[in-house]
Tab-separated table of C-alpha atoms in Angstrom:
chain	number	residue	atom	x	y	z
F	1	MET	CA	-7.089	-23.922	2.966
F	2	THR	CA	-6.316	-24.225	-0.555
F	3	HIS	CA	-6.635	-22.387	-3.765
F	4	GLY	CA	-6.978	-24.883	-6.448
F	5	ASN	CA	-5.157	-23.892	-9.835
F	6	VAL	CA	-4.377	-20.104	-9.362
F	7	SER	CA	-1.965	-18.952	-12.324
F	8	ALA	CA	1.372	-17.490	-12.369
F	9	GLU	CA	1.337	-15.781	-15.271
F	10	PHE	CA	1.514	-12.241	-16.001
F	11	LYS	CA	-0.510	-11.314	-18.730
F	12	LYS	CA	-1.528	-7.062	-20.030
F	13	LEU	CA	-5.334	-5.882	-19.585
F	14	VAL	CA	-4.016	-3.638	-23.024
F	15	ASN	CA	-2.962	-5.553	-25.906
F	16	GLN	CA	-0.703	-2.272	-26.890
F	17	THR	CA	2.513	-2.127	-27.072
F	18	ALA	CA	4.059	1.451	-26.512
F	19	VAL	CA	6.627	2.885	-29.101
F	20	ILE	CA	9.821	2.345	-27.832
F	21	HIS	CA	11.847	5.074	-26.358
F	22	PRO	CA	15.835	5.629	-26.731
F	23	ASN	CA	17.670	5.073	-23.778
F	24	GLU	CA	18.775	9.106	-23.755
F	25	VAL	CA	15.231	9.152	-23.130
F	26	LEU	CA	14.658	7.155	-19.949
F	27	LEU	CA	17.663	8.542	-18.681
F	28	LYS	CA	16.100	12.060	-19.154
F	29	ILE	CA	13.101	11.873	-17.601
F	30	ALA	CA	15.196	9.939	-14.971
F	31	SER	CA	17.301	12.566	-14.452
F	32	PHE	CA	14.565	15.204	-12.796
F	33	MET	CA	12.427	12.782	-10.672
F	34	GLY	CA	14.395	14.034	-7.449
F	35	PRO	CA	15.399	15.147	-5.229
F	36	ALA	CA	12.164	15.534	-3.110
F	37	ASP	CA	10.527	15.394	-0.361
F	38	GLU	CA	7.304	16.968	0.389
F	39	ALA	CA	5.057	15.214	2.618
F	40	ASN	CA	1.806	13.571	1.916
F	41	PRO	CA	-0.492	15.417	4.451
F	42	SER	CA	-3.530	12.032	4.363
F	43	ILE	CA	-0.886	8.978	3.879
F	44	PRO	CA	1.348	7.953	6.838
F	45	ALA	CA	4.629	6.553	5.923
F	46	GLY	CA	4.380	3.333	7.255
F	47	TRP	CA	2.020	2.960	4.340
F	48	THR	CA	4.620	2.621	2.039
F	49	TYR	CA	6.439	-0.452	3.537
F	50	PHE	CA	2.800	-1.654	3.629
F	51	GLY	CA	2.344	-1.468	-0.063
F	52	GLN	CA	5.601	-3.162	-0.214
F	53	PHE	CA	4.796	-5.984	2.164
F	54	VAL	CA	1.413	-6.325	-0.349
F	55	ASP	CA	3.935	-6.675	-3.526
F	56	HIS	CA	5.477	-9.517	-2.133
F	57	ASP	CA	2.776	-11.004	-1.015
F	58	LEU	CA	1.291	-11.191	-5.302
F	59	THR	CA	4.632	-10.739	-7.135
F	60	PHE	CA	7.855	-12.435	-7.364
F	61	THR	CA	9.425	-12.637	-10.927
F	62	LYS	CA	11.396	-15.863	-11.735
F	63	THR	CA	13.879	-15.729	-14.412
F	64	ASP	CA	11.736	-17.193	-16.746
F	65	GLY	CA	9.104	-14.566	-16.416
F	66	MET	CA	6.700	-16.644	-14.425
F	67	ASN	CA	5.008	-14.762	-11.094
F	68	ALA	CA	6.611	-17.408	-8.308
F	69	ARG	CA	3.645	-16.039	-5.676
F	70	THR	CA	0.135	-16.706	-6.199
F	71	PRO	CA	-1.545	-13.616	-7.257
F	72	ILE	CA	-3.884	-13.886	-4.130
F	73	PHE	CA	-3.723	-12.262	-0.957
F	74	ASP	CA	-2.913	-15.301	0.576
F	75	LEU	CA	0.567	-14.414	2.582
F	76	ASP	CA	2.265	-17.162	1.190
F	77	SER	CA	5.252	-14.430	1.208
F	78	LEU	CA	4.644	-15.381	5.346
F	79	TYR	CA	4.012	-18.701	5.581
F	80	GLY	CA	5.973	-20.498	2.502
F	81	GLN	CA	4.680	-23.837	1.675
F	82	GLY	CA	3.901	-24.734	6.400
F	83	PRO	CA	5.076	-26.010	8.764
F	84	ALA	CA	4.540	-30.001	7.024
F	85	SER	CA	6.706	-28.530	4.361
F	86	GLU	CA	10.450	-29.480	3.453
F	87	ALA	CA	10.960	-26.146	1.673
F	88	HIS	CA	9.612	-24.395	5.250
F	89	GLY	CA	9.128	-26.633	8.267
F	90	GLU	CA	12.511	-25.411	9.955
F	91	LEU	CA	10.949	-21.900	10.298
F	92	TYR	CA	8.286	-22.936	12.354
F	93	GLU	CA	8.577	-24.780	16.494
F	94	GLY	CA	5.870	-26.208	18.245
F	95	PRO	CA	3.795	-29.455	18.634
F	96	SER	CA	1.798	-30.148	15.044
F	97	GLY	CA	-0.947	-28.502	14.856
F	98	ASN	CA	-0.175	-26.009	16.467
F	99	GLU	CA	2.457	-24.549	14.784
F	100	THR	CA	4.197	-21.028	15.470
F	101	PHE	CA	6.681	-19.081	13.792
F	102	LYS	CA	10.314	-19.275	15.001
F	103	THR	CA	11.535	-15.634	16.168
F	104	GLY	CA	14.232	-14.044	16.876
F	105	ASN	CA	18.570	-13.558	17.397
F	106	PRO	CA	20.741	-13.929	20.754
F	107	ASP	CA	21.024	-9.755	20.728
F	108	ASN	CA	17.510	-9.557	20.644
F	109	PRO	CA	14.810	-12.404	21.238
F	110	GLU	CA	11.971	-11.198	20.932
F	111	GLY	CA	12.202	-8.042	19.002
F	112	ASP	CA	13.668	-10.065	16.014
F	113	LEU	CA	13.171	-12.260	12.745
F	114	PHE	CA	14.525	-15.324	13.422
F	115	ARG	CA	18.192	-15.642	11.823
F	116	ASN	CA	21.083	-18.035	11.140
F	117	LEU	CA	24.602	-17.410	12.221
F	118	GLU	CA	24.946	-14.806	9.375
F	119	SER	CA	21.872	-12.633	10.465
F	120	VAL	CA	20.253	-13.999	7.431
F	121	ALA	CA	16.288	-13.624	8.005
F	122	GLN	CA	15.199	-17.832	7.652
F	123	ILE	CA	11.736	-16.386	6.129
F	124	PRO	CA	9.816	-17.862	2.598
F	125	ASP	CA	10.769	-14.525	1.131
F	126	PRO	CA	14.322	-12.922	1.751
F	127	ARG	CA	13.218	-9.582	-0.032
F	128	ASN	CA	10.886	-9.352	3.259
F	129	ASP	CA	14.531	-8.760	5.063
F	130	GLU	CA	15.388	-6.242	2.405
F	131	ASN	CA	14.908	-2.821	4.592
F	132	ILE	CA	14.072	-2.645	8.041
F	133	ILE	CA	9.979	-0.994	7.884
F	134	ILE	CA	9.681	-3.687	6.379
F	135	ALA	CA	11.494	-6.810	8.388
F	136	SER	CA	9.083	-5.464	11.525
F	137	LEU	CA	5.954	-5.685	9.717
F	138	GLN	CA	6.929	-9.210	8.573
F	139	LEU	CA	7.620	-9.937	12.277
F	140	LEU	CA	4.492	-8.251	13.449
F	141	PHE	CA	2.288	-10.724	11.084
F	142	GLN	CA	4.598	-13.291	12.453
F	143	LYS	CA	3.449	-12.132	16.205
F	144	PHE	CA	0.269	-12.007	15.408
F	145	HIS	CA	-0.275	-15.588	14.436
F	146	ASN	CA	1.746	-16.666	17.336
F	147	ARG	CA	-0.466	-14.695	19.534
F	148	LEU	CA	-3.424	-16.624	18.675
F	149	VAL	CA	-2.060	-19.917	18.775
F	150	SER	CA	-0.499	-18.902	22.418
F	151	HIS	CA	-2.756	-16.322	23.397
F	152	GLN	CA	-6.592	-17.869	21.886
F	153	GLY	CA	-6.210	-21.280	22.315
F	154	MET	CA	-6.393	-21.513	17.681
F	155	SER	CA	-4.122	-24.357	16.237
F	156	PHE	CA	-2.608	-23.419	12.924
F	157	ALA	CA	-5.135	-23.659	10.582
F	158	GLN	CA	-7.335	-21.481	12.703
F	159	ALA	CA	-4.622	-18.723	13.669
F	160	LYS	CA	-3.591	-18.793	9.796
F	161	GLN	CA	-6.926	-17.867	8.863
F	162	THR	CA	-7.680	-15.337	11.191
F	163	VAL	CA	-3.954	-13.356	10.133
F	164	THR	CA	-5.150	-13.857	6.719
F	165	TRP	CA	-8.724	-12.380	6.844
F	166	HIS	CA	-7.167	-9.657	8.899
F	167	TYR	CA	-4.937	-8.933	6.596
F	168	GLN	CA	-7.033	-8.332	3.911
F	169	SER	CA	-9.333	-6.494	5.609
F	170	VAL	CA	-6.380	-3.874	6.295
F	171	VAL	CA	-5.453	-4.029	2.788
F	172	LYS	CA	-9.303	-3.392	1.492
F	173	THR	CA	-10.797	-1.310	3.743
F	174	ASP	CA	-7.749	0.430	5.628
F	175	PHE	CA	-5.046	0.808	2.558
F	176	LEU	CA	-6.592	0.629	-0.414
F	177	PRO	CA	-8.811	3.828	0.423
F	178	ARG	CA	-5.856	5.762	1.454
F	179	ILE	CA	-3.873	5.284	-2.154
F	180	VAL	CA	-6.878	5.208	-4.508
F	181	GLY	CA	-10.038	6.986	-3.046
F	182	GLN	CA	-12.868	5.535	-1.226
F	183	ASN	CA	-15.184	6.747	-3.673
F	184	ARG	CA	-13.416	4.485	-6.657
F	185	ILE	CA	-14.346	1.767	-4.094
F	186	ASP	CA	-17.386	2.063	-3.967
F	187	GLU	CA	-17.847	3.085	-7.191
F	188	ILE	CA	-16.197	-0.622	-9.103
F	189	GLU	CA	-18.236	-2.015	-5.930
F	190	LYS	CA	-21.397	-0.188	-7.269
F	191	ASN	CA	-20.937	-0.574	-11.000
F	192	GLY	CA	-18.564	-3.339	-11.561
F	193	ARG	CA	-14.907	-3.906	-12.940
F	194	LYS	CA	-14.907	-3.198	-16.087
F	195	ILE	CA	-10.894	-3.990	-17.167
F	196	PHE	CA	-10.139	-6.880	-14.547
F	197	LEU	CA	-12.656	-9.175	-15.377
F	198	PRO	CA	-12.069	-12.952	-13.994
F	199	SER	CA	-15.008	-13.785	-11.775
F	200	GLN	CA	-13.392	-17.142	-10.437
F	201	ILE	CA	-9.876	-18.155	-8.889
F	202	ASP	CA	-8.646	-20.495	-11.948
F	203	GLU	CA	-9.108	-17.334	-13.870
F	204	VAL	CA	-7.115	-15.436	-12.339
F	205	PHE	CA	-4.157	-13.449	-13.585
F	206	MET	CA	-1.635	-10.525	-12.496
F	207	PRO	CA	-1.506	-8.054	-14.590
F	208	THR	CA	1.572	-6.572	-16.092
F	209	GLU	CA	0.285	-2.684	-15.868
F	210	PHE	CA	-0.383	-3.309	-12.273
F	211	SER	CA	2.606	-5.338	-11.579
F	212	GLY	CA	5.501	-3.490	-13.792
F	213	ALA	CA	3.953	0.530	-13.174
F	214	CYS	CA	0.756	1.233	-11.760
F	215	TYR	CA	1.873	-0.437	-7.986
F	216	ARG	CA	5.048	1.013	-8.848
F	217	PHE	CA	3.892	4.886	-7.326
F	218	GLY	CA	5.088	3.531	-3.934
F	219	HIS	CA	8.561	4.147	-4.769
F	220	SER	CA	7.574	7.984	-4.756
F	221	MET	CA	6.245	7.546	-1.479
F	222	VAL	CA	10.007	7.219	0.398
F	223	ARG	CA	11.391	9.960	2.540
F	224	GLU	CA	14.817	10.843	2.944
F	225	MET	CA	13.969	10.926	7.227
F	226	TYR	CA	11.520	8.769	9.319
F	227	SER	CA	11.248	9.814	13.138
F	228	PHE	CA	11.105	5.765	13.432
F	229	ASN	CA	10.406	5.161	17.318
F	230	ASP	CA	11.241	6.686	20.866
F	231	LYS	CA	14.415	5.336	21.211
F	232	PHE	CA	16.103	7.989	18.884
F	233	ASN	CA	14.575	10.759	21.009
F	234	ASN	CA	12.870	11.861	18.582
F	235	GLU	CA	15.375	12.607	16.183
F	236	PRO	CA	14.645	11.662	12.462
F	237	SER	CA	16.663	8.937	10.479
F	238	ASN	CA	18.255	8.720	7.613
F	239	ALA	CA	16.461	6.608	5.299
F	240	ASN	CA	19.845	5.085	3.998
F	241	LEU	CA	19.595	3.281	7.431
F	242	PHE	CA	16.762	1.482	6.375
F	243	PHE	CA	17.873	-0.261	3.244
F	244	LYS	CA	21.001	-1.208	4.891
F	245	PHE	CA	19.365	-4.045	6.975
F	246	LYS	CA	19.493	-5.935	3.476
F	247	GLY	CA	18.686	-9.720	3.805
F	248	GLY	CA	21.090	-11.664	2.619
F	249	ARG	CA	24.450	-8.808	3.008
F	250	PRO	CA	27.604	-10.290	4.469
F	251	GLY	CA	28.333	-9.897	7.568
F	252	LYS	CA	26.920	-10.749	11.177
F	253	ASN	CA	24.801	-8.538	13.186
F	254	GLY	CA	24.436	-6.263	9.350
F	255	HIS	CA	20.964	-6.203	9.266
F	256	GLN	CA	19.429	-7.332	12.322
F	257	ILE	CA	16.646	-5.758	14.005
F	258	THR	CA	18.047	-4.458	17.430
F	259	ASP	CA	16.329	-3.360	20.132
F	260	LYS	CA	16.194	0.493	18.828
F	261	TRP	CA	15.018	-0.797	15.579
F	262	THR	CA	12.148	-2.359	16.929
F	263	LEU	CA	8.845	-1.474	15.049
F	264	GLN	CA	5.923	-2.963	17.946
F	265	GLY	CA	6.415	-3.357	21.642
F	266	ASN	CA	6.015	0.860	22.542
F	267	GLY	CA	2.354	1.512	21.046
F	268	ASN	CA	2.496	5.475	20.282
F	269	SER	CA	6.153	4.462	18.690
F	270	LEU	CA	4.318	2.311	15.758
F	271	LEU	CA	0.776	4.241	15.563
F	272	ARG	CA	2.855	7.258	14.974
F	273	PHE	CA	3.599	5.169	11.913
F	274	PHE	CA	0.407	4.431	10.243
F	275	ASP	CA	-2.033	6.406	12.338
F	276	PRO	CA	-2.223	10.126	10.858
F	277	SER	CA	-5.142	10.927	14.256
F	278	ILE	CA	-2.363	11.322	16.635
F	279	LEU	CA	0.829	12.612	14.217
F	280	ASP	CA	2.266	15.450	15.846
F	281	PRO	CA	2.897	18.322	13.617
F	282	VAL	CA	6.791	18.715	14.755
F	283	ARG	CA	7.909	15.304	16.350
F	284	ASP	CA	6.076	13.309	13.341
F	285	ALA	CA	6.901	15.701	10.458
F	286	ASP	CA	8.996	12.885	9.203
F	287	ASN	CA	6.371	10.405	9.363
F	288	ARG	CA	4.560	11.287	7.110
F	289	SER	CA	5.104	9.407	3.468
F	290	GLY	CA	6.376	11.262	0.601
F	291	LYS	CA	3.752	12.689	-2.283
F	292	ILE	CA	2.643	10.229	-5.446
F	293	ASP	CA	4.414	12.338	-7.542
F	294	THR	CA	7.157	12.437	-10.044
F	295	LYS	CA	9.617	13.187	-7.080
F	296	LEU	CA	11.630	10.507	-5.608
F	297	ALA	CA	13.952	10.521	-2.446
F	298	SER	CA	17.886	10.575	-3.263
F	299	THR	CA	18.198	7.641	-1.396
F	300	LEU	CA	17.010	6.174	-5.045
F	301	PHE	CA	18.941	7.455	-6.989
F	302	ASN	CA	21.996	5.519	-5.205
F	303	LEU	CA	20.841	1.985	-5.026
F	304	GLU	CA	22.744	-0.574	-3.045
F	305	VAL	CA	23.676	-3.049	-5.617
F	306	LYS	CA	25.877	-5.417	-7.476
F	307	ARG	CA	28.904	-3.518	-9.189
F	308	GLY	CA	28.304	-2.717	-12.405
F	309	GLU	CA	24.070	-2.989	-11.844
F	310	ASN	CA	21.923	0.353	-12.664
F	311	ASN	CA	21.038	1.911	-9.042
F	312	VAL	CA	19.243	4.991	-10.083
F	313	LEU	CA	15.643	3.050	-9.807
F	314	ALA	CA	13.450	5.745	-11.812
F	315	HIS	CA	15.276	4.019	-14.643
F	316	ARG	CA	15.483	0.779	-13.902
F	317	ASN	CA	11.542	1.511	-13.565
F	318	LEU	CA	11.390	2.907	-17.418
F	319	ILE	CA	13.796	0.284	-18.582
F	320	SER	CA	11.657	-2.660	-17.173
F	321	GLY	CA	8.418	-0.638	-18.446
F	322	GLN	CA	9.716	-0.988	-21.822
F	323	ARG	CA	11.234	-4.719	-22.069
F	324	LEU	CA	7.753	-5.712	-20.258
F	325	GLY	CA	5.816	-4.401	-23.671
F	326	LEU	CA	3.928	-2.228	-21.416
F	327	ALA	CA	1.132	0.236	-23.311
F	328	ASN	CA	1.735	3.741	-22.808
F	329	GLY	CA	-0.146	6.086	-20.215
F	330	GLN	CA	-2.393	7.562	-23.211
F	331	GLN	CA	-3.520	4.116	-24.752
F	332	VAL	CA	-4.293	3.024	-21.315
F	333	VAL	CA	-6.299	6.037	-20.723
F	334	SER	CA	-8.222	5.160	-24.115
F	335	ALA	CA	-9.284	1.311	-23.341
F	336	ILE	CA	-10.468	1.709	-19.686
F	337	ARG	CA	-12.099	4.808	-21.290
F	338	THR	CA	-13.590	2.051	-23.884
F	339	ALA	CA	-14.022	-0.150	-21.471
F	340	GLY	CA	-16.998	2.382	-20.095
F	341	VAL	CA	-15.224	4.101	-16.759
F	342	SER	CA	-15.144	7.816	-17.003
F	343	VAL	CA	-11.000	8.953	-16.891
F	344	SER	CA	-10.101	11.946	-17.210
F	345	PRO	CA	-6.710	11.845	-19.781
F	346	LEU	CA	-3.821	13.883	-18.992
F	347	THR	CA	-2.638	17.105	-21.701
F	348	SER	CA	0.714	16.865	-22.973
F	349	ALA	CA	1.114	20.431	-21.273
F	350	GLU	CA	0.411	18.696	-18.358
F	351	ILE	CA	2.456	15.560	-19.043
F	352	LEU	CA	5.448	18.269	-19.370
F	353	SER	CA	4.426	19.895	-16.868
F	354	ASN	CA	7.474	19.197	-14.264
F	355	GLY	CA	10.101	19.383	-17.363
F	356	ALA	CA	9.611	16.178	-18.768
F	357	PRO	CA	11.650	15.652	-22.087
F	358	ALA	CA	9.083	16.559	-25.745
F	359	GLU	CA	9.887	13.296	-26.873
F	360	ILE	CA	7.290	11.962	-23.844
F	361	ALA	CA	4.086	14.121	-24.620
F	362	ASP	CA	1.842	12.051	-26.519
F	363	ASN	CA	3.724	8.608	-25.788
F	364	THR	CA	4.524	8.404	-21.984
F	365	PRO	CA	6.371	5.559	-19.889
F	366	LEU	CA	2.788	3.873	-18.165
F	367	TRP	CA	4.926	4.284	-14.531
F	368	TYR	CA	5.884	7.940	-15.423
F	369	TYR	CA	1.864	8.862	-16.468
F	370	THR	CA	0.707	7.018	-12.784
F	371	LEU	CA	2.838	9.054	-11.225
F	372	ILE	CA	2.923	12.492	-12.898
F	373	GLU	CA	-1.731	11.852	-13.061
F	374	ALA	CA	-1.490	11.546	-9.515
F	375	GLU	CA	0.464	15.017	-8.879
F	376	VAL	CA	-1.907	16.655	-11.357
F	377	GLN	CA	-5.106	15.785	-10.550
F	378	ASN	CA	-4.779	14.922	-6.773
F	379	ASN	CA	-1.901	16.857	-5.462
F	380	GLY	CA	-0.522	14.214	-5.290
F	381	ALA	CA	-2.593	12.993	-2.312
F	382	CYS	CA	-3.683	9.513	-3.819
F	383	LEU	CA	-3.484	7.860	-7.085
F	384	GLY	CA	-5.497	9.849	-10.535
F	385	ASP	CA	-7.868	8.341	-12.512
F	386	MET	CA	-6.295	5.785	-14.245
F	387	GLY	CA	-3.893	4.539	-11.949
F	388	GLY	CA	-6.113	4.312	-9.328
F	389	THR	CA	-8.356	2.295	-11.438
F	390	ILE	CA	-6.408	-0.401	-12.424
F	391	VAL	CA	-4.850	-0.752	-8.266
F	392	ALA	CA	-8.818	-0.514	-7.429
F	393	GLU	CA	-9.666	-3.135	-9.801
F	394	THR	CA	-6.747	-5.309	-9.285
F	395	ILE	CA	-7.169	-5.497	-5.670
F	396	ILE	CA	-10.722	-5.826	-5.588
F	397	GLY	CA	-10.690	-8.022	-8.332
F	398	LEU	CA	-8.182	-10.621	-6.668
F	399	LEU	CA	-9.652	-10.319	-3.253
F	400	GLN	CA	-13.417	-11.129	-5.499
F	401	SER	CA	-12.660	-13.640	-7.436
F	402	ASP	CA	-10.860	-15.566	-3.940
F	403	PRO	CA	-13.385	-17.741	-2.661
F	404	HIS	CA	-11.857	-18.033	0.821
F	405	SER	CA	-11.214	-14.633	0.813
F	406	VAL	CA	-12.837	-12.065	3.651
F	407	VAL	CA	-14.770	-10.814	0.582
F	408	ASN	CA	-16.164	-14.037	-0.058
F	409	LYS	CA	-16.478	-15.877	3.965
F	410	THR	CA	-19.470	-18.440	4.393
F	411	THR	CA	-18.197	-18.552	8.044
F	412	ASN	CA	-17.828	-16.156	11.137
F	413	TRP	CA	-14.731	-14.845	12.208
F	414	PRO	CA	-12.895	-17.581	14.647
F	415	PHE	CA	-11.544	-13.772	16.249
F	416	LYS	CA	-11.512	-10.569	15.196
F	417	LEU	CA	-10.494	-7.630	15.855
F	418	GLY	CA	-11.384	-4.091	15.539
F	419	ASP	CA	-15.172	-2.979	14.772
F	420	GLN	CA	-17.736	-5.966	15.713
F	421	ASN	CA	-20.530	-5.077	13.498
F	422	THR	CA	-18.122	-4.954	10.090
F	423	ASP	CA	-15.283	-6.657	8.397
F	424	ALA	CA	-13.123	-3.743	8.264
F	425	VAL	CA	-9.446	-4.027	10.322
F	426	SER	CA	-7.610	-2.004	10.451
F	427	MET	CA	-3.297	-1.432	11.163
F	428	ILE	CA	-3.767	-0.005	14.182
F	429	ASP	CA	-5.764	-3.158	15.211
F	430	ILE	CA	-3.351	-5.150	14.800
F	431	ILE	CA	-0.366	-3.408	16.607
F	432	GLY	CA	-2.679	-2.834	19.380
F	433	PHE	CA	-3.578	-6.659	19.936
F	434	VAL	CA	0.513	-7.559	18.860
F	435	GLY	CA	1.581	-4.806	21.519
F	436	SER	CA	0.134	-5.923	24.188
F	437	ALA	CA	1.015	-9.195	24.687
């Protein structure tokens, strides 16, 4: 499956640049953005990290500012360049045409990513080993592919197509409605996109407003504690543990997925990380995501970075937005309204309602505007008008512009989980299939 000439450029949707705030203002904003840990009643915690998995599929900024990922949902962060490539051929095993992923380490042969002697995960994108949950999601999709080959008799190409369509369907029918609301999706599909306008694959690009600000809403969803699985005897685990499993960290066994940390394999354990219908109000109190709001977990105010680097995520995001030359929240709202989308702008009082410095009342950094908008308009349950429009139009537009995506398929599914009468697939469907292996 090839995608032709897919642009690897980042481009702005709104050709304006906000007035630069001095660093002391950015520090003021960051200083009051936490800590907090209020649960989102409608989004289980696993979706925080699925969103990160999606981000790694779409973007990887190189030193020259170009995107090292194809900005389409093709799982290049999972499959890399494939088993025939010099770059990633060693990640696979099995006969030609029926290759599967190598998995496991000597201490946990079935429940970990394939690692070298230094315990570094051998995967196309090292970011998918930067915390324990995203590493487990990488392994989940590897095992999904492997089971399609071993249990369904598929070739490598058939399994890759099937995994990719399932993943795309999860993005569209299970993930996106949770973060933007189904009504927004329905409106876009009925009336068309208004701001992200590619219609075919060679017109696709990655909107800077999406990657540099609006899609970073997930940072506010990180919790302080998680009840990871039954092997912790229902006792919560501090989120700091999750960020100590970074790929590339020196020291053998420093970040392996041990059998205690394996995400899949026990249906109830994993389902309670993704399925709101079975969350126990006591046992799983920590397994809701954080609200999409202006408060971040304390873990994100002390990132493990190189000595001398900025370890406060909020400050890093605010600096990044200015370096990218992003428009401010007010400018983006104005552009969206001009394009014909119904968006309610925030008042200055609403923007400052959580103690933000007065300097940003009429010149609000786009990332912060995205978060305060969700907080004011939806009590943090999902994104607000502007942020939801940017995220929904980008994701839907990327799917619609890809002739090989699940929304444009011209053939039947080779194999499908979930509802057989629609293209809908849930994460629970995939977890159940892999966990029953």
